[in-house]
């Protein structure tokens, strides 16, 4: 039986920002995305808010506003930016103001923010250009905090899922691949930190981690699976067969499982004007 890889590799390679079209596929079923995607631990939200100089927050790649609503509920005033108008419309229905553009091309019109967040989306932004623009839109002392939920399924479930994908959709990785979070920095942090250092205008990046859990029923997991970009490239019949096989695997484990998550935050404080990196 296939084993889970010992390290995380993004399905689109080491530079997923070059495949922005994959990110733009999420809006095809924005309601499902909003309904099924996991939220973020309150302790993480509280730490970011406490480490920011004020309540004005820019959410880059805000999608349907999942994280934006959590920060709004924590007392922040949130403006979202997202490339997909369909995702933005869902966020607006939840009361989040959103401007539709890629972050690199978005016009801040002179506005400045106390914090820039990005939930499960900063890997779609070119690391150096994104960091340089973040420095321009943050006030001195403002905090950049970009974060991802990293999933660590029970070993038995992970092995069962790996077998299903290898059999039904060869070459397609499971949507949440294993990442070591017990020691050392994650690949998310390395890529973000390198972009911040090359762009200039930030203090030394830090990595924060917040563990949490969520139990999934069979139907809840099957609702979530199609929202991952890797599945948008599958033929419809392959996706149907894949979902059926995943459902059978979960049934064999009693109809549900508990996923352990680690919310990984790459964060730094704006200390000066960004320099234009070359190369």
Tab-separated table of C-alpha atoms in Angstrom:
chain	number	residue	atom	x	y	z
A	1	UNK	CA	0.000	0.000	0.000
A	2	UNK	CA	1.445	3.463	-0.873
A	3	UNK	CA	2.702	5.516	2.034
A	4	UNK	CA	2.244	9.225	2.629
A	5	UNK	CA	5.218	11.326	1.463
A	6	UNK	CA	7.476	12.442	4.319
A	7	UNK	CA	7.466	16.047	3.119
A	8	UNK	CA	5.012	18.445	1.573
A	9	UNK	CA	5.176	19.275	-2.128
A	10	UNK	CA	2.573	21.552	-3.649
A	11	UNK	CA	0.684	19.703	-6.419
A	12	UNK	CA	1.658	22.466	-8.840
A	13	UNK	CA	5.343	22.361	-7.950
A	14	UNK	CA	7.636	24.670	-6.051
A	15	UNK	CA	6.263	27.883	-7.604
A	16	UNK	CA	2.456	27.633	-7.579
A	17	UNK	CA	2.103	31.384	-8.266
A	18	UNK	CA	2.991	30.571	-11.889
A	19	UNK	CA	-0.278	28.611	-12.111
A	20	UNK	CA	-2.667	31.340	-11.017
A	21	UNK	CA	-5.365	29.898	-13.290
A	22	UNK	CA	-5.668	27.057	-10.782
A	23	UNK	CA	-6.513	29.542	-8.041
A	24	UNK	CA	-9.131	31.080	-10.303
A	25	UNK	CA	-10.923	27.725	-10.557
A	26	UNK	CA	-12.215	27.945	-6.979
A	27	UNK	CA	-15.062	30.278	-7.911
A	28	UNK	CA	-16.706	27.604	-10.064
A	29	UNK	CA	-18.410	26.404	-6.881
A	30	UNK	CA	-17.904	29.275	-4.475
A	31	UNK	CA	-20.762	28.274	-2.184
A	32	UNK	CA	-19.283	24.811	-1.655
A	33	UNK	CA	-15.895	26.394	-0.954
A	34	UNK	CA	-17.385	28.691	1.659
A	35	UNK	CA	-19.391	25.892	3.235
A	36	UNK	CA	-16.718	23.211	3.446
A	37	UNK	CA	-13.290	24.825	3.790
A	38	UNK	CA	-11.904	24.737	7.343
A	39	UNK	CA	-11.778	27.861	9.450
A	40	UNK	CA	-8.799	29.004	11.531
A	41	UNK	CA	-8.149	28.671	15.268
A	42	UNK	CA	-9.283	31.614	17.380
A	43	UNK	CA	-5.921	31.645	19.179
A	44	UNK	CA	-4.223	32.416	15.856
A	45	UNK	CA	-6.622	35.259	15.058
A	46	UNK	CA	-6.165	36.705	18.536
A	47	UNK	CA	-2.355	36.574	18.289
A	48	UNK	CA	-2.317	38.376	14.927
A	49	UNK	CA	-4.732	41.053	16.142
A	50	UNK	CA	-2.742	41.546	19.349
A	51	UNK	CA	0.483	41.859	17.360
A	52	UNK	CA	-0.892	44.546	15.020
A	53	UNK	CA	-0.918	48.285	15.761
A	54	UNK	CA	-4.544	48.853	14.845
A	55	UNK	CA	-7.765	47.356	13.447
A	56	UNK	CA	-7.403	48.093	9.721
A	57	UNK	CA	-6.825	44.755	7.967
A	58	UNK	CA	-6.234	43.938	4.302
A	59	UNK	CA	-7.078	40.340	3.368
A	60	UNK	CA	-5.204	39.282	0.223
A	61	UNK	CA	-6.881	36.466	-1.693
A	62	UNK	CA	-9.850	36.712	0.653
A	63	UNK	CA	-11.961	34.266	-1.357
A	64	UNK	CA	-15.408	33.965	0.165
A	65	UNK	CA	-14.284	35.792	3.292
A	66	UNK	CA	-13.779	32.847	5.638
A	67	UNK	CA	-10.820	34.389	7.487
A	68	UNK	CA	-12.056	37.940	6.929
A	69	UNK	CA	-15.201	37.190	8.932
A	70	UNK	CA	-13.152	35.778	11.780
A	71	UNK	CA	-11.032	38.938	11.929
A	72	UNK	CA	-14.126	41.119	11.649
A	73	UNK	CA	-15.647	39.252	14.580
A	74	UNK	CA	-12.425	39.945	16.511
A	75	UNK	CA	-13.033	43.683	16.116
A	76	UNK	CA	-11.158	44.455	12.885
A	77	UNK	CA	-12.250	46.444	9.855
A	78	UNK	CA	-11.410	44.209	6.892
A	79	UNK	CA	-11.009	45.002	3.203
A	80	UNK	CA	-10.638	42.000	0.929
A	81	UNK	CA	-8.847	41.689	-2.409
A	82	UNK	CA	-9.497	38.687	-4.609
A	83	UNK	CA	-8.954	37.863	-8.253
A	84	UNK	CA	-12.262	35.969	-8.612
A	85	UNK	CA	-15.489	37.986	-8.781
A	86	UNK	CA	-17.561	34.897	-7.974
A	87	UNK	CA	-15.726	34.341	-4.700
A	88	UNK	CA	-15.898	38.048	-3.919
A	89	UNK	CA	-19.670	38.067	-4.334
A	90	UNK	CA	-20.068	35.400	-1.653
A	91	UNK	CA	-17.824	37.408	0.684
A	92	UNK	CA	-19.921	40.526	0.071
A	93	UNK	CA	-23.083	38.627	0.978
A	94	UNK	CA	-21.411	37.970	4.326
A	95	UNK	CA	-20.764	41.685	4.785
A	96	UNK	CA	-17.110	41.821	3.680
A	97	UNK	CA	-16.039	44.648	1.375
A	98	UNK	CA	-14.030	43.200	-1.519
A	99	UNK	CA	-12.193	44.702	-4.492
A	100	UNK	CA	-11.608	42.362	-7.446
A	101	UNK	CA	-8.010	42.266	-8.696
A	102	UNK	CA	-4.822	40.313	-8.344
A	103	UNK	CA	-2.830	41.701	-5.439
A	104	UNK	CA	0.122	42.571	-7.656
A	105	UNK	CA	-2.147	44.725	-9.893
A	106	UNK	CA	-4.497	46.052	-7.194
A	107	UNK	CA	-4.524	49.833	-6.665
A	108	UNK	CA	-4.487	50.718	-2.945
A	109	UNK	CA	-5.292	54.346	-3.837
A	110	UNK	CA	-3.111	55.645	-1.037
A	111	UNK	CA	-4.703	53.517	1.663
A	112	UNK	CA	-2.575	52.053	4.451
A	113	UNK	CA	-3.309	49.147	6.779
A	114	UNK	CA	-2.301	47.915	10.214
A	115	UNK	CA	-2.175	44.274	9.144
A	116	UNK	CA	-2.069	42.313	5.918
A	117	UNK	CA	-3.366	38.770	6.153
A	118	UNK	CA	-3.677	36.044	3.557
A	119	UNK	CA	-5.449	32.790	4.360
A	120	UNK	CA	-4.455	29.775	2.300
A	121	UNK	CA	-3.625	32.079	-0.624
A	122	UNK	CA	-0.186	33.732	-0.376
A	123	UNK	CA	1.416	30.930	-2.421
A	124	UNK	CA	-0.566	32.242	-5.416
A	125	UNK	CA	1.256	35.612	-5.114
A	126	UNK	CA	4.748	36.087	-6.544
A	127	UNK	CA	6.835	36.071	-3.356
A	128	UNK	CA	9.091	39.105	-3.902
A	129	UNK	CA	6.592	41.318	-5.731
A	130	UNK	CA	3.937	40.463	-3.156
A	131	UNK	CA	6.234	41.256	-0.242
A	132	UNK	CA	7.313	44.565	-1.786
A	133	UNK	CA	3.711	45.623	-2.299
A	134	UNK	CA	2.794	44.499	1.219
A	135	UNK	CA	5.490	46.810	2.586
A	136	UNK	CA	4.037	49.702	0.596
A	137	UNK	CA	0.493	49.247	1.911
A	138	UNK	CA	1.360	48.579	5.560
A	139	UNK	CA	1.900	51.370	8.052
A	140	UNK	CA	5.223	51.390	9.918
A	141	UNK	CA	4.839	48.765	12.623
A	142	UNK	CA	2.136	47.020	10.605
A	143	UNK	CA	2.149	43.238	10.536
A	144	UNK	CA	2.144	40.868	7.596
A	145	UNK	CA	0.677	37.524	8.671
A	146	UNK	CA	0.011	34.918	5.986
A	147	UNK	CA	-1.181	31.503	7.049
A	148	UNK	CA	-2.183	28.041	5.975
A	149	UNK	CA	-3.970	25.110	7.561
A	150	UNK	CA	-1.674	22.089	7.298
A	151	UNK	CA	-3.539	18.801	7.666
A	152	UNK	CA	-2.186	15.670	9.326
A	153	UNK	CA	-4.683	12.835	8.895
A	154	UNK	CA	-4.594	9.655	10.975
A	155	UNK	CA	-1.995	7.306	9.467
A	156	UNK	CA	-4.551	4.659	8.506
A	157	UNK	CA	-6.742	7.185	6.692
A	158	UNK	CA	-3.735	8.733	4.953
A	159	UNK	CA	-2.623	5.357	3.653
A	160	UNK	CA	-6.138	4.479	2.504
A	161	UNK	CA	-6.474	7.797	0.670
A	162	UNK	CA	-3.056	7.363	-0.971
A	163	UNK	CA	-4.131	3.936	-2.244
A	164	UNK	CA	-7.403	5.331	-3.615
A	165	UNK	CA	-5.697	8.179	-5.485
A	166	UNK	CA	-3.025	5.875	-6.914
A	167	UNK	CA	-5.683	3.460	-8.142
A	168	UNK	CA	-8.431	5.807	-9.372
A	169	UNK	CA	-6.557	8.994	-10.347
A	170	UNK	CA	-2.864	8.125	-10.858
A	171	UNK	CA	-0.628	11.170	-10.671
A	172	UNK	CA	-3.138	13.166	-8.645
A	173	UNK	CA	-2.027	13.719	-5.037
A	174	UNK	CA	-4.495	13.753	-2.158
A	175	UNK	CA	-5.663	17.318	-1.480
A	176	UNK	CA	-3.894	17.652	1.859
A	177	UNK	CA	-0.385	16.220	1.763
A	178	UNK	CA	1.660	15.568	4.861
A	179	UNK	CA	3.989	18.286	6.062
A	180	UNK	CA	6.333	17.920	9.023
A	181	UNK	CA	5.437	20.523	11.632
A	182	UNK	CA	7.194	19.073	14.684
A	183	UNK	CA	10.611	20.586	13.952
A	184	UNK	CA	12.271	22.996	11.560
A	185	UNK	CA	10.470	25.473	9.332
A	186	UNK	CA	7.791	24.558	6.821
A	187	UNK	CA	8.184	25.167	3.066
A	188	UNK	CA	5.448	27.819	3.342
A	189	UNK	CA	7.636	29.775	5.739
A	190	UNK	CA	10.839	29.402	3.716
A	191	UNK	CA	9.254	30.747	0.517
A	192	UNK	CA	7.504	33.633	2.264
A	193	UNK	CA	10.533	34.576	4.360
A	194	UNK	CA	12.806	34.594	1.319
A	195	UNK	CA	10.431	36.943	-0.497
A	196	UNK	CA	10.241	39.267	2.504
A	197	UNK	CA	14.015	39.419	2.907
A	198	UNK	CA	14.604	40.079	-0.789
A	199	UNK	CA	11.932	42.778	-0.981
A	200	UNK	CA	13.130	44.648	2.086
A	201	UNK	CA	11.052	46.779	4.427
A	202	UNK	CA	10.388	44.060	7.023
A	203	UNK	CA	11.988	42.808	10.200
A	204	UNK	CA	13.128	39.214	10.501
A	205	UNK	CA	10.266	36.824	9.628
A	206	UNK	CA	8.884	34.488	12.273
A	207	UNK	CA	6.877	31.285	12.045
A	208	UNK	CA	3.966	30.781	14.447
A	209	UNK	CA	2.036	27.526	14.814
A	210	UNK	CA	-1.379	26.776	16.293
A	211	UNK	CA	-2.684	23.218	16.580
A	212	UNK	CA	-6.353	22.324	16.382
A	213	UNK	CA	-8.630	19.457	15.315
A	214	UNK	CA	-11.801	18.886	13.359
A	215	UNK	CA	-13.901	15.748	13.009
A	216	UNK	CA	-15.201	15.003	9.505
A	217	UNK	CA	-18.080	12.793	8.605
A	218	UNK	CA	-17.932	10.968	5.292
A	219	UNK	CA	-20.224	13.533	3.625
A	220	UNK	CA	-18.357	16.515	5.054
A	221	UNK	CA	-15.043	15.278	3.654
A	222	UNK	CA	-16.542	14.488	0.268
A	223	UNK	CA	-17.989	18.017	0.186
A	224	UNK	CA	-14.520	19.451	0.829
A	225	UNK	CA	-12.463	17.385	-1.621
A	226	UNK	CA	-13.627	19.020	-4.907
A	227	UNK	CA	-12.694	22.489	-3.610
A	228	UNK	CA	-8.983	21.750	-3.989
A	229	UNK	CA	-7.508	23.011	-7.244
A	230	UNK	CA	-5.853	19.714	-8.161
A	231	UNK	CA	-9.294	18.195	-8.770
A	232	UNK	CA	-10.372	20.855	-11.269
A	233	UNK	CA	-8.207	19.156	-13.900
A	234	UNK	CA	-9.860	15.746	-13.484
A	235	UNK	CA	-12.494	14.479	-15.960
A	236	UNK	CA	-15.954	14.433	-14.413
A	237	UNK	CA	-16.224	10.641	-14.433
A	238	UNK	CA	-12.803	10.282	-12.774
A	239	UNK	CA	-13.830	12.711	-10.046
A	240	UNK	CA	-17.073	10.798	-9.462
A	241	UNK	CA	-15.190	7.514	-9.174
A	242	UNK	CA	-12.613	9.107	-6.909
A	243	UNK	CA	-15.238	10.495	-4.541
A	244	UNK	CA	-16.999	7.137	-4.418
A	245	UNK	CA	-13.755	5.344	-3.552
A	246	UNK	CA	-12.838	7.938	-0.905
A	247	UNK	CA	-16.300	7.565	0.605
A	248	UNK	CA	-15.903	3.790	0.751
A	249	UNK	CA	-12.524	4.185	2.466
A	250	UNK	CA	-14.043	6.458	5.120
A	251	UNK	CA	-16.939	4.043	5.596
A	252	UNK	CA	-14.406	1.309	6.305
A	253	UNK	CA	-13.111	3.443	9.186
A	254	UNK	CA	-16.514	3.914	10.751
A	255	UNK	CA	-17.881	6.747	8.636
A	256	UNK	CA	-15.668	9.558	9.866
A	257	UNK	CA	-12.269	10.607	11.185
A	258	UNK	CA	-10.578	13.398	13.113
A	259	UNK	CA	-8.139	15.562	11.188
A	260	UNK	CA	-5.323	17.205	13.098
A	261	UNK	CA	-4.484	20.642	11.716
A	262	UNK	CA	-1.643	23.029	12.334
A	263	UNK	CA	-2.259	26.639	11.350
A	264	UNK	CA	1.165	27.802	10.151
A	265	UNK	CA	1.731	31.573	10.124
A	266	UNK	CA	4.599	33.354	8.368
A	267	UNK	CA	4.755	36.834	9.852
A	268	UNK	CA	6.938	39.935	9.937
A	269	UNK	CA	6.646	43.573	10.973
A	270	UNK	CA	7.047	46.442	8.509
A	271	UNK	CA	10.073	48.490	9.493
A	272	UNK	CA	10.705	50.752	6.495
A	273	UNK	CA	10.127	51.400	2.820
A	274	UNK	CA	10.461	48.343	0.570
A	275	UNK	CA	13.382	48.177	-1.784
A	276	UNK	CA	12.920	46.895	-5.307
A	277	UNK	CA	14.595	43.506	-5.511
A	278	UNK	CA	16.223	42.337	-8.698
A	279	UNK	CA	16.846	38.889	-10.022
